[in-house]
Short mmCIF file of C-alpha atoms and ligand atoms in Angstrom, two decimals:
data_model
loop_
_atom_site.label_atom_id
_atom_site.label_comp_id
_atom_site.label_asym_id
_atom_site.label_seq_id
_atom_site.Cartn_x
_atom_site.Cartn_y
_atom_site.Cartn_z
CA UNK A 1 267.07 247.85 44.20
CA UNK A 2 269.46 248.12 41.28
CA UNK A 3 273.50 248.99 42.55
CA UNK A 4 276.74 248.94 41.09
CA UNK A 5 278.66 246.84 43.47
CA UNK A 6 282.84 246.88 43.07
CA UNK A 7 284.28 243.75 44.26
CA UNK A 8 288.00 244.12 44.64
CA UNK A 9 290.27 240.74 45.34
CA UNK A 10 293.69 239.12 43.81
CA UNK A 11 291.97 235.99 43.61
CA UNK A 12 290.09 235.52 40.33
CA UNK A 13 287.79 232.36 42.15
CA UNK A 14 287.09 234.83 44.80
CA UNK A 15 285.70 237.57 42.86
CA UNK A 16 284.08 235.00 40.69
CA UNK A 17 282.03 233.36 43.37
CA UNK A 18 280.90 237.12 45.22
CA UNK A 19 279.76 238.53 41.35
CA UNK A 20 277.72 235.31 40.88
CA UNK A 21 275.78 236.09 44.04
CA UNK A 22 275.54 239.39 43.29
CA UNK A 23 273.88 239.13 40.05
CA UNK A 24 271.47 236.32 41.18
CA UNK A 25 270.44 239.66 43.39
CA UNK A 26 270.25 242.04 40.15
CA UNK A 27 273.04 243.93 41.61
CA UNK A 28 274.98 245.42 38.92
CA UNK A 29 279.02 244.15 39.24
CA UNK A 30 282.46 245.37 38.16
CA UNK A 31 285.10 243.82 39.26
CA UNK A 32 289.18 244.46 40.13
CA UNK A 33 292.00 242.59 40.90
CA UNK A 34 294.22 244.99 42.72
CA UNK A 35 293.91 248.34 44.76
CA UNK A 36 295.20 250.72 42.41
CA UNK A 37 292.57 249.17 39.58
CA UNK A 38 289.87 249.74 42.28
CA UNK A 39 290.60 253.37 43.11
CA UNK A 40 290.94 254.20 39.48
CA UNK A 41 287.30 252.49 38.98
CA UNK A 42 286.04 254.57 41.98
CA UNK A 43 287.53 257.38 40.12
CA UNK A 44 286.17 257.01 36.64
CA UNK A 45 282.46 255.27 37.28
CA UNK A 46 279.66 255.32 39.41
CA UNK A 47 279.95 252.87 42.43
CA UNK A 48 277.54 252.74 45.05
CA UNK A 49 279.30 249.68 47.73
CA UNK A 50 282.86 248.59 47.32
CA UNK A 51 283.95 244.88 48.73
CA UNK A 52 287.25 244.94 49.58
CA UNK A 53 289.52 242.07 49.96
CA UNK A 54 292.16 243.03 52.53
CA UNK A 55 295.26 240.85 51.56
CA UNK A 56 296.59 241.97 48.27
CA UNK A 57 300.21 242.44 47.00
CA UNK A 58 300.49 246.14 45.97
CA UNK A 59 298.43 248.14 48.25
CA UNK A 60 296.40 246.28 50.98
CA UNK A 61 292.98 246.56 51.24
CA UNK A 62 293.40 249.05 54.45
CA UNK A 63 295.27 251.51 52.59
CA UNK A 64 292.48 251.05 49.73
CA UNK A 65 289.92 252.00 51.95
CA UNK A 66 292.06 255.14 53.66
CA UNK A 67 292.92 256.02 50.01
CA UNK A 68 288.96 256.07 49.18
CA UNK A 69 287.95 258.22 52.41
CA UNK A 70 290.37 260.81 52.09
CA UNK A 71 289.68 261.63 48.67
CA UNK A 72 286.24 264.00 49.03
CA UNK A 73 285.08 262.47 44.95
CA UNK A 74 284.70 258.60 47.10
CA UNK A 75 284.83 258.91 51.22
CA UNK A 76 280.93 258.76 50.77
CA UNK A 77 281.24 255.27 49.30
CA UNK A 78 280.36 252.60 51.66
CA UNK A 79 283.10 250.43 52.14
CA UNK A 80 283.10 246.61 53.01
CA UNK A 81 286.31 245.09 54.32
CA UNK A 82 286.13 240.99 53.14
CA UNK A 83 288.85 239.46 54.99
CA UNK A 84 290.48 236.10 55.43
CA UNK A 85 291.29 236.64 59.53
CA UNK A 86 287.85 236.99 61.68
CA UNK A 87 290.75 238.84 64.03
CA UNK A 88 289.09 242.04 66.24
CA UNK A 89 292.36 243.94 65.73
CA UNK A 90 291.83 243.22 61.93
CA UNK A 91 288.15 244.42 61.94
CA UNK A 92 289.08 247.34 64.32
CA UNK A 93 291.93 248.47 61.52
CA UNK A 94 289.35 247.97 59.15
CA UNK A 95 286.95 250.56 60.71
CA UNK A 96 289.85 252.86 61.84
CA UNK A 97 290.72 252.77 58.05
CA UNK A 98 286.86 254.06 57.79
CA UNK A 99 285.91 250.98 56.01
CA UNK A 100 281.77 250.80 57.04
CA UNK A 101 281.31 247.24 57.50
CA UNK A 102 283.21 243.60 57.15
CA UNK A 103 282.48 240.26 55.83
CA UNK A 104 284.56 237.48 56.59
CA UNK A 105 285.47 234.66 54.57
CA UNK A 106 284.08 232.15 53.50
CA UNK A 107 281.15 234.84 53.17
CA UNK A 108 277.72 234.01 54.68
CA UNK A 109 275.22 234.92 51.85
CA UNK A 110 272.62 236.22 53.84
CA UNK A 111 275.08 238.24 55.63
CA UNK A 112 276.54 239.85 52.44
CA UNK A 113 273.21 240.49 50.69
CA UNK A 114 271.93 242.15 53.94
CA UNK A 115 274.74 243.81 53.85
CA UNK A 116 274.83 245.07 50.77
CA UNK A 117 271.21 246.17 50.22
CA UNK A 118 271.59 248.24 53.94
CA UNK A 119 274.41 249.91 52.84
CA UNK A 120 272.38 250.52 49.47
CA UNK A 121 269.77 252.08 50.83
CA UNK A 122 272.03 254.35 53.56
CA UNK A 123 273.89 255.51 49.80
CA UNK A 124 270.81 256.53 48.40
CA UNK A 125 269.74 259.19 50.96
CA UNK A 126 273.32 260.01 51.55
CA UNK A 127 273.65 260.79 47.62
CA UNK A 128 270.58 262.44 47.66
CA UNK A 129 271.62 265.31 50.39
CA UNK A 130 274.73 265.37 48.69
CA UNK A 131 273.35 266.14 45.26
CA UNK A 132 270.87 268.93 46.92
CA UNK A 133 273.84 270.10 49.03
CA UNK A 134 276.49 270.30 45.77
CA UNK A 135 273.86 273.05 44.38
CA UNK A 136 274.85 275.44 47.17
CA UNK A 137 278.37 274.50 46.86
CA UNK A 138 278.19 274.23 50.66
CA UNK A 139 280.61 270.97 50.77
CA UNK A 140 282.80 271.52 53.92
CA UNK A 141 281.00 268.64 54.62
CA UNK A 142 283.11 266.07 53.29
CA UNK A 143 285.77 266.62 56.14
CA UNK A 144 283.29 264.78 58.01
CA UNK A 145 283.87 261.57 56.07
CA UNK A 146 287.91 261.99 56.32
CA UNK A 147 287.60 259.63 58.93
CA UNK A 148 291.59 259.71 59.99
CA UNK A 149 292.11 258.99 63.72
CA UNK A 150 288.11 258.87 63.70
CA UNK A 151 288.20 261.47 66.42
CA UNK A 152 284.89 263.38 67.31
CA UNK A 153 284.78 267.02 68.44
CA UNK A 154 281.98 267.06 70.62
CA UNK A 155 281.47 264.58 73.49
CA UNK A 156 278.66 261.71 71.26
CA UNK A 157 275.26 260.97 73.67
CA UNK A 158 274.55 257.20 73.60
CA UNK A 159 271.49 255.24 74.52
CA UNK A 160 271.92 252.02 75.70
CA UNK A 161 269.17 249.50 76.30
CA UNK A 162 270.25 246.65 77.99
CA UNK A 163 267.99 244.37 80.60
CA UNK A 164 271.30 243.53 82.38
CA UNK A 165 273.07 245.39 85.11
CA UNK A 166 276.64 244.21 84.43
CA UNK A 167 276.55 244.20 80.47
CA UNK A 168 275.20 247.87 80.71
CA UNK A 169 278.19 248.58 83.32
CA UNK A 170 281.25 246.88 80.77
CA UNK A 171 279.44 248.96 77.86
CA UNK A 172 279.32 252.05 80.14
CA UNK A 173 283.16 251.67 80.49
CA UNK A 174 284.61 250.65 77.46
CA UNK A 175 282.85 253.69 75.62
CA UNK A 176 283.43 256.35 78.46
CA UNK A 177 286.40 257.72 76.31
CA UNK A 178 284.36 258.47 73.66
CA UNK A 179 280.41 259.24 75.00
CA UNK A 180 278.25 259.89 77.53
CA UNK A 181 275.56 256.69 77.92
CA UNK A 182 272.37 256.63 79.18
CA UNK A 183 271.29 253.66 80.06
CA UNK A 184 267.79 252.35 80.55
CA UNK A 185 266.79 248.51 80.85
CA UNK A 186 262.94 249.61 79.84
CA UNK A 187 262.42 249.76 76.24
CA UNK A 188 259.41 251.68 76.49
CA UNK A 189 260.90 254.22 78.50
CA UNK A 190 264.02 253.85 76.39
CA UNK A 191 261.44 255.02 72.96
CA UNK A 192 260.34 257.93 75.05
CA UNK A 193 263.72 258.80 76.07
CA UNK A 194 265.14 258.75 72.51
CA UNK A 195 262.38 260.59 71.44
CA UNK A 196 262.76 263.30 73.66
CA UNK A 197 266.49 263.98 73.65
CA UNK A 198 269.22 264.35 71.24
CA UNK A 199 271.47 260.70 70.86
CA UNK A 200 273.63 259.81 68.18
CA UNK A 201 273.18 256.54 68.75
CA UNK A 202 271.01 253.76 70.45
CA UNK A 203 272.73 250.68 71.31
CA UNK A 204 269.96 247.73 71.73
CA UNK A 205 271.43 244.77 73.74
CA UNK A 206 269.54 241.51 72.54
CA UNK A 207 269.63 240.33 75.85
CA UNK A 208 265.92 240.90 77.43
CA UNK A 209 263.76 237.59 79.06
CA UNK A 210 260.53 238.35 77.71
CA UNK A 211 261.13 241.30 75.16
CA UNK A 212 261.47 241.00 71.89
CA UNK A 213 264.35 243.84 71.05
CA UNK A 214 263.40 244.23 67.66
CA UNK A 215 260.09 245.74 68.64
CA UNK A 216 261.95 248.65 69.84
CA UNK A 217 264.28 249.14 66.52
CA UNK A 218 261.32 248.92 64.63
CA UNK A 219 259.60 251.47 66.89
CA UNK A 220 262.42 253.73 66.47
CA UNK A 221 262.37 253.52 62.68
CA UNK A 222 259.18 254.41 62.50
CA UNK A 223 259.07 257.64 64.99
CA UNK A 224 259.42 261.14 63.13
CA UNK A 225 261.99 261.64 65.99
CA UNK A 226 263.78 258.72 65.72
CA UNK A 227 264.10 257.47 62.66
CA UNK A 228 267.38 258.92 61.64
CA UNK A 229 269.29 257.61 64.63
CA UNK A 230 271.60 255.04 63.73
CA UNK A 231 271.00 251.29 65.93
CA UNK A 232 273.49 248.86 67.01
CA UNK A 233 272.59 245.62 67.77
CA UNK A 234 274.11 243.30 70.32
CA UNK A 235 273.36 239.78 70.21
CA UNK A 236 274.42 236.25 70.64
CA UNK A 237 276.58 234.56 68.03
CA UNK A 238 274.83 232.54 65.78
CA UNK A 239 271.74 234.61 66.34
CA UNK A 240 271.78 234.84 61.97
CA UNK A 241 268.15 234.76 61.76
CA UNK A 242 268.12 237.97 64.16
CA UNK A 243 270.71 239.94 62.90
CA UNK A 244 268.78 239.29 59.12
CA UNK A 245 265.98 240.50 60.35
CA UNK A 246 267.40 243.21 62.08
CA UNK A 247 269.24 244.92 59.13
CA UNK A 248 266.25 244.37 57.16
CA UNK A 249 264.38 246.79 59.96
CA UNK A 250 266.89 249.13 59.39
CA UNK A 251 269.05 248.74 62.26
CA UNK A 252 272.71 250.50 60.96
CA UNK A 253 275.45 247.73 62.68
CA UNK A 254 275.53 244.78 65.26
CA UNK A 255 278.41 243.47 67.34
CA UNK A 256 278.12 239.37 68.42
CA UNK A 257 279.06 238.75 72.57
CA UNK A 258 281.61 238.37 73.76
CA UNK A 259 281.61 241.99 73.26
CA UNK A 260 285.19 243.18 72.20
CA UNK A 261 285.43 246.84 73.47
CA UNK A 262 288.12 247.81 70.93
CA UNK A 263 285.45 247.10 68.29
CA UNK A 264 282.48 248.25 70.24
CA UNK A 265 284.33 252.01 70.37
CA UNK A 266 285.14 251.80 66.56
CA UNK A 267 281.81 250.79 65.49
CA UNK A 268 280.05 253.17 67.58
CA UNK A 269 282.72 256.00 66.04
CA UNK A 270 281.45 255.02 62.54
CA UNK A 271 277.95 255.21 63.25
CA UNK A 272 278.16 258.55 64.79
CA UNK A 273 280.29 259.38 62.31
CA UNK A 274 278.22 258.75 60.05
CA UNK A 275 275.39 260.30 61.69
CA UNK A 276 276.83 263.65 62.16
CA UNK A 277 277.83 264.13 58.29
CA UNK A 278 274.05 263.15 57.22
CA UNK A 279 272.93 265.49 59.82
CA UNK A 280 275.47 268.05 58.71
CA UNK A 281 274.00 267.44 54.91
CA UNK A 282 270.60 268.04 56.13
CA UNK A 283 271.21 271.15 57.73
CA UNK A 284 272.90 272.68 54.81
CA UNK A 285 270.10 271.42 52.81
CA UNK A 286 267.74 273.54 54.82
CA UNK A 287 270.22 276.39 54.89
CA UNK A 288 270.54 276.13 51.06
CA UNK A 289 266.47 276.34 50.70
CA UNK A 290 266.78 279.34 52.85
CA UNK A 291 269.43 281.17 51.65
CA UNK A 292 267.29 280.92 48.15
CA UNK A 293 265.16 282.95 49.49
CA UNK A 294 266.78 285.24 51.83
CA UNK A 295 268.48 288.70 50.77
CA UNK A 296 272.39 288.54 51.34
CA UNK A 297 272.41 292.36 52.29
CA UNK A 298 269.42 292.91 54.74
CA UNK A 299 268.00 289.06 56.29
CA UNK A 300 264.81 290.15 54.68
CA UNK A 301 262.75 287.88 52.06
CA UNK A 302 263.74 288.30 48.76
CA UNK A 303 261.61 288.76 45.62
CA UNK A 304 261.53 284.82 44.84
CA UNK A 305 259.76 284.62 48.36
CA UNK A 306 257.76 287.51 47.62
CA UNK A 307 256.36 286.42 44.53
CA UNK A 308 255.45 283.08 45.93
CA UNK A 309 254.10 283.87 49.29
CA UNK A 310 251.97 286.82 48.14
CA UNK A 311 250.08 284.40 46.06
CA UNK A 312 249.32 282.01 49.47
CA UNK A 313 248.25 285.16 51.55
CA UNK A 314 246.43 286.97 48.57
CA UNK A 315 244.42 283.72 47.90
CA UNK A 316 243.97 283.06 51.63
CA UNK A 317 242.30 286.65 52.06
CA UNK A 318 240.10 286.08 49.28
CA UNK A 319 238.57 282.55 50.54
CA UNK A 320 238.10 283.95 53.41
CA UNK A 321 236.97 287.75 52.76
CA UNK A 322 239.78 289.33 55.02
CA UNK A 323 241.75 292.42 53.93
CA UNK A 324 244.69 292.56 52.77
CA UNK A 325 246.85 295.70 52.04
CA UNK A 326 250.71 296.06 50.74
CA UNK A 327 252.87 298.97 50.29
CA UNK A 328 255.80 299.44 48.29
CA UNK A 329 258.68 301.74 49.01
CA UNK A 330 261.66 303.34 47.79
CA UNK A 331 264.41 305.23 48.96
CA UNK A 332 264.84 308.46 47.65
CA UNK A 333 266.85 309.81 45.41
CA UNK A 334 269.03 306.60 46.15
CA UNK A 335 271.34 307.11 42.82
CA UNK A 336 272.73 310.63 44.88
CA UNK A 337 273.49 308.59 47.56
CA UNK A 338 275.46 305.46 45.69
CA UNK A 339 277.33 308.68 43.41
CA UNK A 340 278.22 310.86 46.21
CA UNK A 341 279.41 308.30 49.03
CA UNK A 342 280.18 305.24 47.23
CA UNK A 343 278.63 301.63 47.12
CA UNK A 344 279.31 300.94 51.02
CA UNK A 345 277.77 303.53 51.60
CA UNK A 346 274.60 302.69 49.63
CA UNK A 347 274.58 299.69 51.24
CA UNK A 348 274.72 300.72 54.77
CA UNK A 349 271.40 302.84 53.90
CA UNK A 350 269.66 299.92 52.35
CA UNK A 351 270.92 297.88 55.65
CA UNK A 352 269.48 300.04 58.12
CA UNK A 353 266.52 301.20 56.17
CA UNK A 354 265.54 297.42 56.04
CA UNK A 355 266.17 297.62 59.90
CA UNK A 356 263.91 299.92 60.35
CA UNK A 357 261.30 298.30 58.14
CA UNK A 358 261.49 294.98 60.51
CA UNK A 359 261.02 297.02 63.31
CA UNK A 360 258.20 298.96 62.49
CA UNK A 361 256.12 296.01 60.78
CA UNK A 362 254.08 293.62 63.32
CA UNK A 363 254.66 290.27 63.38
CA UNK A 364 252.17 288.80 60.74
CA UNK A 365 253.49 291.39 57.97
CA UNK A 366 255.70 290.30 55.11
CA UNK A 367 258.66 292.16 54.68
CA UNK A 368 260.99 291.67 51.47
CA UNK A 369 263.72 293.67 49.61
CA UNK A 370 261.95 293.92 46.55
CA UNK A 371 265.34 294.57 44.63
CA UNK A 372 267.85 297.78 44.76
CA UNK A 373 266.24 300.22 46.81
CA UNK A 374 262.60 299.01 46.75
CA UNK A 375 260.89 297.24 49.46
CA UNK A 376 257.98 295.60 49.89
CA UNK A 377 255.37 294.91 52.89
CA UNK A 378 252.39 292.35 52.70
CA UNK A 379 249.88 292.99 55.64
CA UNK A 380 247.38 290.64 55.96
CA UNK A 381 244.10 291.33 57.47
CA UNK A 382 245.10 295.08 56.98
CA UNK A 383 242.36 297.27 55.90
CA UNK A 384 243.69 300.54 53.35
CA UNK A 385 243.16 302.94 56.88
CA UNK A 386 245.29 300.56 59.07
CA UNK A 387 248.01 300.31 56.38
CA UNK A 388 248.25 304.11 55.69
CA UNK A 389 248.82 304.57 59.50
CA UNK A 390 251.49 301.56 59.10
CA UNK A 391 252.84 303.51 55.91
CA UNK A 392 253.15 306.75 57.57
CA UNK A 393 254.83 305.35 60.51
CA UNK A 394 257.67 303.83 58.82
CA UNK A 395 257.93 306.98 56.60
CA UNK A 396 258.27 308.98 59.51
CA UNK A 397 260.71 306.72 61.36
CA UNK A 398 263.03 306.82 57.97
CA UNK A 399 262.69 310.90 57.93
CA UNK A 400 263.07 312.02 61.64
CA UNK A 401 266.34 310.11 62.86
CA UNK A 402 269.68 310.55 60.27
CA UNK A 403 271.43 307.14 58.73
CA UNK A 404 274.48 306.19 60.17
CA UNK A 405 277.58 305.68 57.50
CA UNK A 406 280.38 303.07 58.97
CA UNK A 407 282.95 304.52 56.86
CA UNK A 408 283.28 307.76 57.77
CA UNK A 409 280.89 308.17 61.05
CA UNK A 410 278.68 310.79 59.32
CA UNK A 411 275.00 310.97 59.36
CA UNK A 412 273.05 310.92 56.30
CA UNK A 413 269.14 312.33 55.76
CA UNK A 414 266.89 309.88 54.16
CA UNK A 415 263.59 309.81 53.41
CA UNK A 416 261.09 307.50 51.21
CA UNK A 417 257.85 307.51 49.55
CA UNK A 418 254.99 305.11 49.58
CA UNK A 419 252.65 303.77 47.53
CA UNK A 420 250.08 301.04 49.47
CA UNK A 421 247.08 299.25 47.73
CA UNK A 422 244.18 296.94 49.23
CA UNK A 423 242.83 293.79 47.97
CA UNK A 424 239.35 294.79 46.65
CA UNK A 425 236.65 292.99 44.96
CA UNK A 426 238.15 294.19 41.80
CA UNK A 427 241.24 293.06 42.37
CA UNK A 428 241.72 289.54 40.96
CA UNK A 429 245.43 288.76 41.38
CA UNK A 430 248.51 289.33 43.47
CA UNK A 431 250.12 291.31 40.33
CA UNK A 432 247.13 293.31 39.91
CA UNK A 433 247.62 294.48 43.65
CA UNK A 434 251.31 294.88 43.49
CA UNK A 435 250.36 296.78 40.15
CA UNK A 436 248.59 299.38 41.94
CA UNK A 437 250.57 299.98 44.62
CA UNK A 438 253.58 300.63 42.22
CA UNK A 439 251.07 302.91 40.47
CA UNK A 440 250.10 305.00 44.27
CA UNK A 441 254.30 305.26 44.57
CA UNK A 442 254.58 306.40 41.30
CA UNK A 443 252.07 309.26 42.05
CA UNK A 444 253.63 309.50 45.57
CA UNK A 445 257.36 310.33 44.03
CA UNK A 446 255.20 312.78 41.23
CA UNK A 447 253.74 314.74 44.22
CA UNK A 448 257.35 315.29 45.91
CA UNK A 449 258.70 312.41 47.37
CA UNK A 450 258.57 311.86 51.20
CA UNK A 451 254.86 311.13 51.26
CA UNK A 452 252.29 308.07 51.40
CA UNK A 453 249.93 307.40 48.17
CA UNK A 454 246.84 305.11 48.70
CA UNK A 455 245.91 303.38 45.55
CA UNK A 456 242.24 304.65 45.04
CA UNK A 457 240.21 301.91 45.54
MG1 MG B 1 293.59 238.49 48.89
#
């Protein structure tokens, strides 16, 4: 795993001793002495995990940190907080500055490799969503990393697992102001459960007789279902060789008993936190893909979708000697329409004319807004009878019922011709058939206009 790793302190020794470890890891190192140096570095270069000293004359590491996650170019940089004070209220500040994880000094080197590779990896796919997200210029996003107060919108749904009745009660309480928990002191029934529903977060307390709790956190890593919710660990100070293995599993955070509650809320903020902006990533990610090949105007499939999914069903037809029939159709005499009423206007015909196309096609056929005024329909397992009823259907329901115009309120006759072609032996590609059935509307605007052509076959 190569990284470039920023280590920020005032004290020379201190940055020398973390880069030495560092590189006996590969990790790739740059190094500054105080805040402003480090934001400018965070600026300028590529860093994938800041350490952060918190004491420093200038600006303090805190306002480093709050400085880095309000700024939308670094608040997706993981942040560790490396401080002198193992003080809760200093590692609560830490995370209410949005700062990801802490180290304290003198650093454990198992702990800060851990560390750092976890929050490595968590970069990676985070950069990756981003970089597929930035194409679509969808990045509202990022107010999800301005962590400020670190409040949440909508009410977070925990899991705890916890073999104990009165741990599971303190956790219950201490995060009631900021989520619902479910708790469950089964693991198995815990997997199912997390499976099945929608948590942010599963909060595994270390504290079962004769179950070994990283069995579950492995478990949930490895479920489709589960594997992007983020785990926190409880367990038992001292418990290193645990928590080592833990992080290596996958698991996102762990607190060590006693539990402070102040840092059990602002851990479990970051995580969901966290979880909500990779989730939020995703989504656009899958909007972005779809949007590629949707048409802005009408919802239908565009021509990109057209051209690639014809190919699937054309092929699919042909392996398995179904029929397959498409028809291609255009307004009429659309320029008039676009001259006389205007561009809205042309584009409340196109609008409901691709209305009516969804509603008379059935649910297998392909419908697409070919470009401008042209549509097409794919109909598998459609034999050249079947489609010309299809055809003439939709012809008819364009003809016998007037277009609305929202400007004005005034109705507008429309009609369309047809041109539909099916997939013979002859025919040995999808451009071929689309070829033809250009060709049939071709003849079918020739004869008139308002009429259905059938390619002969
Ligand atoms: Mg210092």
């Amino acid at each position: 795993m190569t990284a470039r790793i920023l280590v920020v302190d005032d004290i020379p020794a201190n940055v020398k001793l973390l880069e030495a470890r560092l590189l006996a890891e590969y990790f790739d190192v740059l190094t500054a002495d105080n805040g402003y140096a480090a934001l400018d570095l965070c600026e300028k270069t590529h860093v994938d995990v800041i350490l952060l000293d918190v004491m420093m004359p200038g600006i303090d590491g805190f306002e480093v940190c709050e400085r880095l996650k309000a700024n939308s170019r670094t608040s997706h940089i993981p942040v560790v907080m490396v401080t002198a004070l193992d003080q809760p209220s200093d590692r609560v500040r830490g995370l209410k500055a949005g700062a990801d994880d802490f180290l304290t000094k003198p650093v454990n080197d198992l702990q800060l490799i851990s560390r750092v590779k976890s929050l490595v990896r968590l970069k990676t796919l985070t950069d990756e969503l981003r970089i597929r997200t930035e194409a679509a210029r969808n990045m509202g996003v990022e107010d999800m990393l301005r962590t400020g107060d670190g409040r949440i919108d909508e009410i977070a749904q925990v899991l705890l697992v916890d073999g104990r009745a009165n741990s599971q009660e303190r956790i219950i309480k201490a995060l009631k102001p900021v989520a619902a928990v479910t708790a469950s002191s089964d693991p198995q029934a815990a997997l199912f459960e997390a499976a099945e529903n929608a948590f942010d977060l599963v909060i595994v307390n270390a504290n079962f007789d004769d179950y070994d709790p990283l069995r579950l956190c492995s478990q949930l890593r490895s479920l489709e279902r589960t594997r992007f919710i983020p785990i926190l660990l409880v367990t038992d100070s001292g418990d290193e060789p645990m928590i080592i293995r833990a992080l290596d599993l996958g698991v996102n955070d762990y607190l060590v008993r006693p539990i402070d509650p102040n840092e059990l809320v602002a851990r479990t903020l970051t995580q969901i936190r966290r979880k909500r902006y990779n989730d939020r990533l995703r989504t656009s990610v899958r909007e972005s893909i779809e949007l590629a090949v949707t048409d802005g105007l009408t919802g239908l499939h565009n021509r990109r979708y057209l051209d690639s999914h014809l190919k699937v069903l054309f092929n699919r037809a042909q392996a398995r000697g179904r029929p397959l029939s498409i028809c291609i159709t255009d307004i009429d005499r659309f320029k008039q329409v676009n001259d006389t009423y205007g561009h809205d206007a042309g584009d409340d015909v196109i609008r409901e004319f691709a209305t009516r196309i969804r509603s008379t096609v059935r649910g297998a056929d392909l419908a697409c807004r070919y470009g401008g005024e042209e549509f097409v329909v794919v109909m598998p397992d459609t034999a050249a009878d079947a489609a010309a009823l299809i055809a003439e259907r939709l012809r008819g329901m364009i003809e016998h019922r007037p277009f609305a115009l929202k400007a004005d309120g005034s109705f507008l006759d429309v009609t369309a011709s047809m041109g539909i072609a099916t997939l013979t032996p002859g025919t040995d590609t999808p451009e071929q058939l689309l070829k033809q059935a250009d060709r049939a509307l071709y003849q079918a605007k020739s004869a008139g206009r308002n009429r259905v052509v059938a390619a002969a076959a």
